[in-house]
């Protein structure tokens, strides 16, 4: 494999939210289906009001097929409600961030917008611009349909966002590579010492095959180590604090991952979370590595699934975040709010959630589906996706990602120090002290 150059800059985009929406960048152009973004939430079309829904699935089908599948889902909802008092208009855009910022700066909010993993604007919440969906979810009995949105996106008893698909991560392993190296398999890895013992065997086996690519995946490992204990879970599920930064649990988790990454070698580290992930995916596809840290969606990109298997982290830990998804403006007519809430019910229904799994290749938010059953008779990649999702959803410890709870700047800072620690001879204790100072500065 080629050498991955080390630097201290991580691309925050891949940490920012749903990796599935890799094309949702912040650009100045807005692509639409014929409508123009309105300056308020009272748009009309002839005699009808218009509910404008902004989303990031602007890609051509040839570029990214799931985008077309999602647009079809939206079009179906529009057709179902074509005779109603409000017109539903889905508007694909590359500039999710710009639309939100411009609206909130003017004291309003888009009628509906899919945040695609971004956090809900605190300014919008403070101004009372975003609708609390919890009363509707409770009244309609949609708790199981929205799944972990109900707990992870609960802010002081209010739910401002529902993501129809989850950012779910474990890792993938090549069974043949591990077996040939004489290493144990993940189903026996109860601790991270078990993981490291297997990786050492892969390295000792020699040849061009390496253990794993470190970088963004290393931050996920630290995340999973904290997720093994009740105290660590408490830390992850709250904003980062000085107590957490100075805690023994956080220090031990960082140093454990840093030591593993240093043993893994700086040649197998990447500073770019996006490009690095692409490198690791390419190498893994070729059978050149034992472990590939990535989400459940990676199943769709595998060329040969014969020896590729999904797994959750040691200690039965999976990372799964609802993060920001569908949000609704508060300052709309009752008719528009009613249709917007009906759209939430539609997107979390069994029918649509099944499509999100089978056509989009994502982990649906609903807990009402049997994914393995849905995959019966499907192609190998869909079967792998089902296995990965089912494993993660049923893990003993399912915890959110650090970037979802602590923010991308925090996750980036941690990732940078872990990458710096991969260089042989680097003082890991010193790197941790540097990290502490940086994190304390970031949280103020």
Coordinates of C-alpha atoms in Angstrom, one line a residue:
X1 CA 0.0 0.0 0.0
X2 CA 1.1 3.6 -0.5
X3 CA 2.4 5.7 2.4
X4 CA -0.2 8.0 3.9
X5 CA 1.3 11.4 4.7
X6 CA 0.8 12.6 8.3
X7 CA -0.3 16.2 9.0
X8 CA -2.2 17.8 11.8
X9 CA -5.3 18.7 9.8
X10 CA -8.4 16.4 9.7
X11 CA -11.2 17.1 7.3
X12 CA -14.2 17.8 9.6
X13 CA -16.8 17.1 6.9
X14 CA -16.8 13.4 7.4
X15 CA -17.0 13.8 11.2
X16 CA -19.8 16.3 10.9
X17 CA -22.7 13.9 10.5
X18 CA -24.2 11.3 8.2
X19 CA -21.4 9.8 6.1
X20 CA -24.1 8.7 3.7
X21 CA -24.6 12.3 2.6
X22 CA -21.0 12.8 1.4
X23 CA -22.1 15.2 -1.3
X24 CA -23.8 17.7 0.9
X25 CA -21.3 20.4 0.9
X26 CA -21.8 24.1 1.6
X27 CA -21.8 25.8 -1.8
X28 CA -23.6 28.8 -3.1
X29 CA -25.8 27.0 -5.6
X30 CA -29.3 25.7 -5.0
X31 CA -30.9 23.2 -7.3
X32 CA -34.6 22.9 -7.2
X33 CA -37.5 21.1 -8.9
X34 CA -38.8 24.4 -10.3
X35 CA -39.5 26.4 -7.1
X36 CA -37.5 29.3 -5.7
X37 CA -36.7 29.5 -2.0
X38 CA -39.1 31.8 -0.4
X39 CA -38.2 34.5 2.1
X40 CA -40.8 33.4 4.6
X41 CA -42.8 30.3 5.6
X42 CA -46.1 31.3 3.9
X43 CA -45.3 30.4 0.3
X44 CA -48.3 29.9 -2.0
X45 CA -48.9 28.2 -5.3
X46 CA -52.0 29.5 -6.9
X47 CA -54.7 29.1 -4.3
X48 CA -52.6 26.6 -2.2
X49 CA -50.0 27.2 0.4
X50 CA -46.7 25.5 -0.3
X51 CA -44.7 23.5 2.2
X52 CA -41.1 23.8 1.0
X53 CA -38.8 20.9 2.0
X54 CA -35.1 21.3 1.5
X55 CA -32.9 18.3 1.3
X56 CA -29.4 17.3 0.2
X57 CA -30.2 14.6 -2.3
X58 CA -29.3 16.6 -5.4
X59 CA -27.0 14.0 -7.0
X60 CA -27.7 12.6 -10.4
X61 CA -28.7 8.9 -10.3
X62 CA -25.5 7.9 -12.2
X63 CA -23.4 9.7 -9.6
X64 CA -25.2 8.3 -6.5
X65 CA -28.2 6.1 -6.9
X66 CA -29.5 6.5 -3.3
X67 CA -30.2 10.1 -4.0
X68 CA -32.7 9.2 -6.7
X69 CA -34.3 6.7 -4.3
X70 CA -34.8 9.4 -1.7
X71 CA -36.2 11.8 -4.2
X72 CA -38.7 9.1 -5.3
X73 CA -39.8 8.7 -1.7
X74 CA -40.4 12.4 -1.5
X75 CA -42.3 12.5 -4.8
X76 CA -44.5 9.7 -3.6
X77 CA -45.5 11.7 -0.6
X78 CA -46.3 14.7 -2.8
X79 CA -48.5 12.6 -5.0
X80 CA -50.4 11.1 -2.0
X81 CA -51.2 14.7 -0.8
X82 CA -51.7 16.4 -4.2
X83 CA -55.4 17.0 -3.5
X84 CA -54.9 18.5 -0.1
X85 CA -55.0 22.1 0.9
X86 CA -51.1 22.4 1.0
X87 CA -48.7 21.6 -1.8
X88 CA -45.6 19.6 -0.7
X89 CA -42.6 20.7 -2.7
X90 CA -39.2 18.9 -2.2
X91 CA -36.3 21.1 -3.1
X92 CA -32.8 19.5 -3.5
X93 CA -29.9 21.8 -2.6
X94 CA -26.2 21.7 -2.1
X95 CA -26.3 24.6 0.4
X96 CA -28.1 23.3 3.5
X97 CA -25.9 25.4 5.7
X98 CA -26.4 28.6 3.8
X99 CA -30.2 28.2 3.7
X100 CA -30.4 27.7 7.4
X101 CA -28.0 30.5 8.3
X102 CA -29.7 33.0 6.0
X103 CA -33.2 32.2 7.3
X104 CA -32.2 32.2 11.0
X105 CA -30.3 35.4 10.6
X106 CA -33.5 37.0 9.4
X107 CA -35.5 35.6 12.3
X108 CA -37.2 32.7 10.4
X109 CA -36.6 29.1 9.6
X110 CA -37.1 27.0 6.5
X111 CA -40.5 25.3 6.3
X112 CA -38.8 21.9 6.5
X113 CA -35.2 21.0 6.0
X114 CA -33.2 17.8 6.4
X115 CA -30.0 18.7 8.4
X116 CA -28.2 15.5 7.1
X117 CA -26.4 15.0 10.4
X118 CA -25.9 18.6 11.3
X119 CA -26.9 19.8 14.7
X120 CA -30.1 21.9 15.1
X121 CA -29.2 25.6 15.2
X122 CA -29.1 26.7 18.9
X123 CA -30.0 30.2 17.8
X124 CA -33.1 28.9 16.0
X125 CA -34.1 27.0 19.2
X126 CA -33.5 30.1 21.4
X127 CA -35.7 32.2 19.1
X128 CA -38.4 29.6 19.2
X129 CA -38.2 29.0 15.4
X130 CA -38.2 25.2 15.4
X131 CA -41.2 23.0 16.1
X132 CA -41.2 20.6 19.0
X133 CA -42.3 17.3 17.6
X134 CA -42.5 15.3 20.8
X135 CA -46.2 15.9 21.5
X136 CA -47.0 14.6 18.0
X137 CA -44.8 11.6 18.3
X138 CA -46.3 10.7 21.6
X139 CA -49.9 11.3 20.4
X140 CA -49.4 9.1 17.3
X141 CA -47.4 6.4 19.2
X142 CA -44.4 6.8 17.0
X143 CA -41.7 6.1 19.7
X144 CA -40.6 2.8 18.1
X145 CA -40.7 4.3 14.6
X146 CA -38.4 7.2 15.5
X147 CA -36.1 4.8 17.5
X148 CA -33.1 6.4 19.2
X149 CA -34.2 9.8 18.0
X150 CA -36.6 9.7 20.9
X151 CA -33.8 9.7 23.4
X152 CA -30.7 11.1 21.7
X153 CA -32.5 14.1 20.2
X154 CA -34.5 14.9 23.3
X155 CA -33.5 18.3 24.5
X156 CA -35.0 19.3 27.8
X157 CA -38.1 17.3 27.0
X158 CA -38.4 18.5 23.4
X159 CA -37.6 16.8 20.1
X160 CA -36.7 19.3 17.4
X161 CA -35.4 16.8 14.9
X162 CA -36.0 13.3 13.6
X163 CA -33.4 11.6 11.4
X164 CA -34.9 8.9 9.2
X165 CA -31.6 7.0 9.0
X166 CA -28.8 6.5 11.5
X167 CA -25.0 7.0 11.5
X168 CA -24.1 3.5 12.7
X169 CA -20.5 2.3 13.0
X170 CA -18.6 -0.8 14.0
X171 CA -15.9 -2.2 11.8
X172 CA -15.3 -4.8 9.0
X173 CA -12.8 -7.6 9.1
X174 CA -11.3 -9.9 6.6
X175 CA -11.7 -13.4 8.0
X176 CA -9.2 -15.0 5.7
X177 CA -6.5 -12.5 6.6
X178 CA -7.0 -13.0 10.3
X179 CA -7.1 -16.8 10.0
X180 CA -3.9 -17.0 7.9
X181 CA -2.1 -14.8 10.4
X182 CA -3.2 -17.2 13.2
X183 CA -5.2 -14.4 14.9
X184 CA -8.4 -14.8 16.8
X185 CA -11.7 -13.6 15.3
X186 CA -13.7 -10.7 16.6
X187 CA -16.5 -12.9 18.1
X188 CA -13.9 -13.8 20.8
X189 CA -12.6 -10.2 21.4
X190 CA -14.0 -9.3 24.8
X191 CA -11.4 -6.5 25.5
X192 CA -9.2 -4.2 23.5
X193 CA -6.2 -6.3 24.6
X194 CA -7.8 -9.1 22.5
X195 CA -8.0 -6.8 19.6
X196 CA -4.4 -5.6 19.9
X197 CA -3.2 -9.2 20.2
X198 CA -4.9 -10.1 16.9
X199 CA -3.4 -7.0 15.2
X200 CA 0.1 -7.9 16.4
X201 CA -0.3 -11.3 14.9
X202 CA -1.3 -9.7 11.5
X203 CA 1.8 -7.5 11.7
X204 CA 4.1 -10.4 12.6
X205 CA 2.7 -12.4 9.7
X206 CA 4.5 -10.1 7.3
X207 CA 4.0 -9.4 3.7
X208 CA 2.1 -6.5 2.2
X209 CA -0.9 -6.9 4.5
X210 CA -1.3 -4.5 7.3
X211 CA -3.5 -4.5 10.4
X212 CA -5.7 -1.4 9.9
X213 CA -5.7 2.2 8.9
X214 CA -5.7 4.7 11.7
X215 CA -7.1 8.2 11.6
X216 CA -10.8 8.9 11.9
X217 CA -11.2 5.3 12.9
X218 CA -9.0 5.8 15.9
X219 CA -11.4 8.5 17.2
X220 CA -14.1 5.9 16.8
X221 CA -12.0 3.4 18.8
X222 CA -11.6 5.9 21.7
X223 CA -15.4 6.5 21.5
X224 CA -16.0 2.8 21.8
X225 CA -13.6 2.3 24.7
X226 CA -15.5 5.0 26.7
X227 CA -18.7 3.2 25.7
X228 CA -17.7 0.1 27.5
X229 CA -18.4 1.4 31.0
X230 CA -21.3 3.3 32.6
X231 CA -19.1 6.1 33.6
X232 CA -17.7 6.5 30.0
X233 CA -21.3 6.3 28.6
X234 CA -22.3 9.1 31.0
X235 CA -19.4 11.2 29.6
X236 CA -20.3 10.6 26.0
X237 CA -24.0 11.4 26.5
X238 CA -23.3 14.8 27.9
X239 CA -21.4 17.9 26.6
X240 CA -17.7 17.6 27.0
X241 CA -16.7 19.0 30.4
X242 CA -13.5 19.8 32.3
X243 CA -14.3 16.9 34.6
X244 CA -14.3 14.5 31.6
X245 CA -11.1 15.9 30.1
X246 CA -9.3 15.5 33.5
X247 CA -10.8 12.1 34.2
X248 CA -8.9 8.8 34.5
X249 CA -11.3 7.2 32.0
X250 CA -10.7 9.7 29.2
X251 CA -6.9 9.6 29.8
X252 CA -6.7 5.8 29.7
X253 CA -8.9 5.6 26.6
X254 CA -6.7 8.1 24.7
X255 CA -3.4 6.5 25.7
X256 CA -4.7 3.0 24.9
X257 CA -5.7 4.0 21.3
X258 CA -2.5 6.1 20.9
X259 CA -0.3 3.1 21.9
X260 CA -2.2 0.8 19.5
X261 CA -1.8 3.3 16.7
X262 CA 1.9 3.8 17.3
X263 CA 2.4 0.0 17.2
X264 CA 0.4 0.0 14.0
X265 CA 2.8 2.5 12.4
X266 CA 2.7 6.0 11.0
X267 CA 2.8 4.6 7.4
X268 CA -0.7 3.3 8.1
X269 CA -2.1 6.6 9.3
X270 CA -4.0 9.2 7.3
X271 CA -4.6 12.8 8.1
X272 CA -7.7 13.1 5.9
X273 CA -10.8 11.5 7.2
X274 CA -12.4 11.4 3.7
X275 CA -9.4 10.6 1.5
X276 CA -8.0 8.3 4.1
X277 CA -11.2 6.3 4.4
X278 CA -11.2 5.9 0.6
X279 CA -7.6 4.6 0.8
X280 CA -8.5 2.2 3.6
X281 CA -11.6 1.0 1.7
X282 CA -9.6 0.4 -1.5
X283 CA -6.9 -1.6 0.4
X284 CA -9.5 -3.6 2.3
X285 CA -11.3 -4.4 -0.9
X286 CA -8.1 -5.7 -2.3
X287 CA -7.5 -7.9 0.7
X288 CA -4.5 -5.9 1.9
X289 CA -5.7 -5.2 5.4
X290 CA -7.3 -7.1 8.3
X291 CA -9.7 -4.5 9.7
X292 CA -11.5 -1.5 8.2
X293 CA -13.1 1.0 10.5
X294 CA -16.3 2.3 8.8
X295 CA -20.1 2.4 9.0
X296 CA -22.6 -0.2 8.1
X297 CA -23.1 1.5 4.7
X298 CA -19.7 0.3 3.6
X299 CA -21.2 -3.0 2.6
X300 CA -22.5 -1.4 -0.6
X301 CA -19.0 -0.7 -1.8
X302 CA -17.4 -4.1 -1.3
X303 CA -16.3 -5.9 -4.5
X304 CA -15.9 -9.3 -3.0
X305 CA -17.9 -10.1 0.1
X306 CA -16.7 -13.7 0.6
X307 CA -14.3 -13.0 3.5
X308 CA -15.7 -9.7 4.7
X309 CA -17.6 -9.7 7.9
X310 CA -19.2 -7.0 10.1
X311 CA -18.4 -6.7 13.8
X312 CA -19.1 -4.4 16.8
X313 CA -16.3 -3.1 19.0
X314 CA -14.9 -5.2 21.8
X315 CA -17.1 -5.2 24.9
X316 CA -20.2 -5.4 22.6
X317 CA -20.1 -1.6 21.8
X318 CA -21.6 0.0 18.7
X319 CA -21.7 3.6 17.8
X320 CA -25.0 4.9 16.5
X321 CA -26.2 8.5 16.3
X322 CA -29.5 9.9 15.2
X323 CA -28.0 13.4 14.9
X324 CA -29.8 16.1 13.1
X325 CA -32.4 15.2 10.5
X326 CA -35.9 16.5 9.6
X327 CA -36.8 19.8 11.2
X328 CA -40.0 21.9 11.0
X329 CA -40.5 25.6 11.3
X330 CA -42.7 26.8 14.2
X331 CA -44.0 29.9 12.4
X332 CA -46.2 28.2 9.9
X333 CA -49.9 27.9 9.4
X334 CA -51.7 25.0 11.1
X335 CA -52.3 23.4 7.7
X336 CA -48.6 23.4 6.8
X337 CA -47.6 22.1 10.2
X338 CA -50.1 19.3 9.9
X339 CA -48.7 18.2 6.6
X340 CA -45.1 18.5 7.9
X341 CA -45.9 16.3 10.8
X342 CA -47.6 13.8 8.5
X343 CA -44.4 13.8 6.5
X344 CA -42.5 12.8 9.7
X345 CA -44.9 9.9 10.2
X346 CA -44.5 8.9 6.5
X347 CA -40.7 8.9 6.6
X348 CA -40.7 6.7 9.8
X349 CA -43.3 4.3 8.5
X350 CA -42.4 0.7 7.9
X351 CA -42.9 1.1 4.1
X352 CA -40.5 4.0 3.8
X353 CA -38.0 2.7 6.4
X354 CA -37.8 -0.5 4.4
X355 CA -36.9 1.5 1.3
X356 CA -34.2 3.4 3.2
X357 CA -32.7 0.0 4.1
X358 CA -33.1 -1.8 0.7
X359 CA -32.7 1.1 -1.7
X360 CA -30.6 3.7 0.1
X361 CA -28.4 1.2 1.9
X362 CA -28.7 2.9 5.3
X363 CA -29.6 1.8 8.8
X364 CA -33.2 2.9 9.3
X365 CA -34.2 4.7 12.5
X366 CA -37.2 2.5 13.2
X367 CA -37.0 -0.4 15.6
X368 CA -40.0 -2.1 14.2
X369 CA -38.3 -3.8 11.3
X370 CA -36.6 -7.2 11.1
X371 CA -33.7 -6.3 8.8
X372 CA -32.3 -9.8 8.4
X373 CA -35.8 -11.0 7.3
X374 CA -36.0 -8.1 4.9
X375 CA -32.7 -9.2 3.4
X376 CA -33.8 -12.8 2.8
X377 CA -33.2 -13.6 -0.9
X378 CA -31.5 -10.3 -1.5
X379 CA -28.0 -9.8 -3.0
X380 CA -24.9 -10.4 -0.8
X381 CA -24.3 -6.8 -0.1
X382 CA -27.8 -6.3 1.3
X383 CA -27.4 -9.4 3.4
X384 CA -24.1 -8.0 4.8
X385 CA -25.8 -4.6 5.4
X386 CA -28.6 -6.4 7.4
X387 CA -26.0 -8.3 9.4
X388 CA -24.1 -5.2 10.2
X389 CA -27.2 -3.2 11.2
X390 CA -28.7 -6.0 13.3
X391 CA -25.4 -6.5 15.1
X392 CA -25.0 -2.8 15.9
X393 CA -28.7 -2.3 16.9
X394 CA -28.6 -5.3 19.3
X395 CA -25.2 -4.6 20.8
X396 CA -25.1 -4.5 24.6
X397 CA -23.9 -0.9 24.6
X398 CA -25.1 1.4 21.8
X399 CA -23.6 4.9 22.3
X400 CA -23.6 8.1 20.1
X401 CA -20.5 9.3 18.3
X402 CA -18.3 11.8 20.0
X403 CA -18.8 14.4 17.2
X404 CA -22.5 14.1 17.6
X405 CA -22.4 14.9 21.3
X406 CA -19.1 16.8 21.7
X407 CA -18.9 18.6 18.3
X408 CA -16.7 18.2 15.3
X409 CA -14.1 20.6 16.6
X410 CA -13.6 18.3 19.7
X411 CA -13.5 15.1 17.6
X412 CA -11.0 16.7 15.2
X413 CA -8.7 17.8 18.0
X414 CA -8.7 14.3 19.5
X415 CA -8.1 12.8 16.0
X416 CA -5.2 15.1 15.3
X417 CA -3.4 14.1 18.5
X418 CA -3.9 10.4 17.9
X419 CA -2.4 10.8 14.4
X420 CA 0.6 12.7 15.8
X421 CA 1.0 9.8 18.3
X422 CA 1.5 7.3 15.5
X423 CA 5.1 8.4 14.9
X424 CA 7.5 6.0 16.5
X425 CA 9.0 7.4 19.7
X426 CA 6.4 10.0 20.2
X427 CA 5.8 10.7 23.9
X428 CA 2.1 9.8 24.3
X429 CA 1.9 11.2 27.8
X430 CA 3.0 14.6 26.4
X431 CA 0.5 14.4 23.5
X432 CA -2.3 13.8 26.0
X433 CA -1.2 16.9 28.0
X434 CA -1.3 18.9 24.8
X435 CA -4.7 17.5 24.0
X436 CA -6.1 18.4 27.5
X437 CA -4.9 22.0 27.1
X438 CA -6.5 22.3 23.7
X439 CA -9.8 20.8 24.7
X440 CA -10.1 22.9 27.8
X441 CA -9.5 25.9 25.6
X442 CA -12.2 24.8 23.2
X443 CA -14.9 24.4 25.8
X444 CA -14.0 27.7 27.5

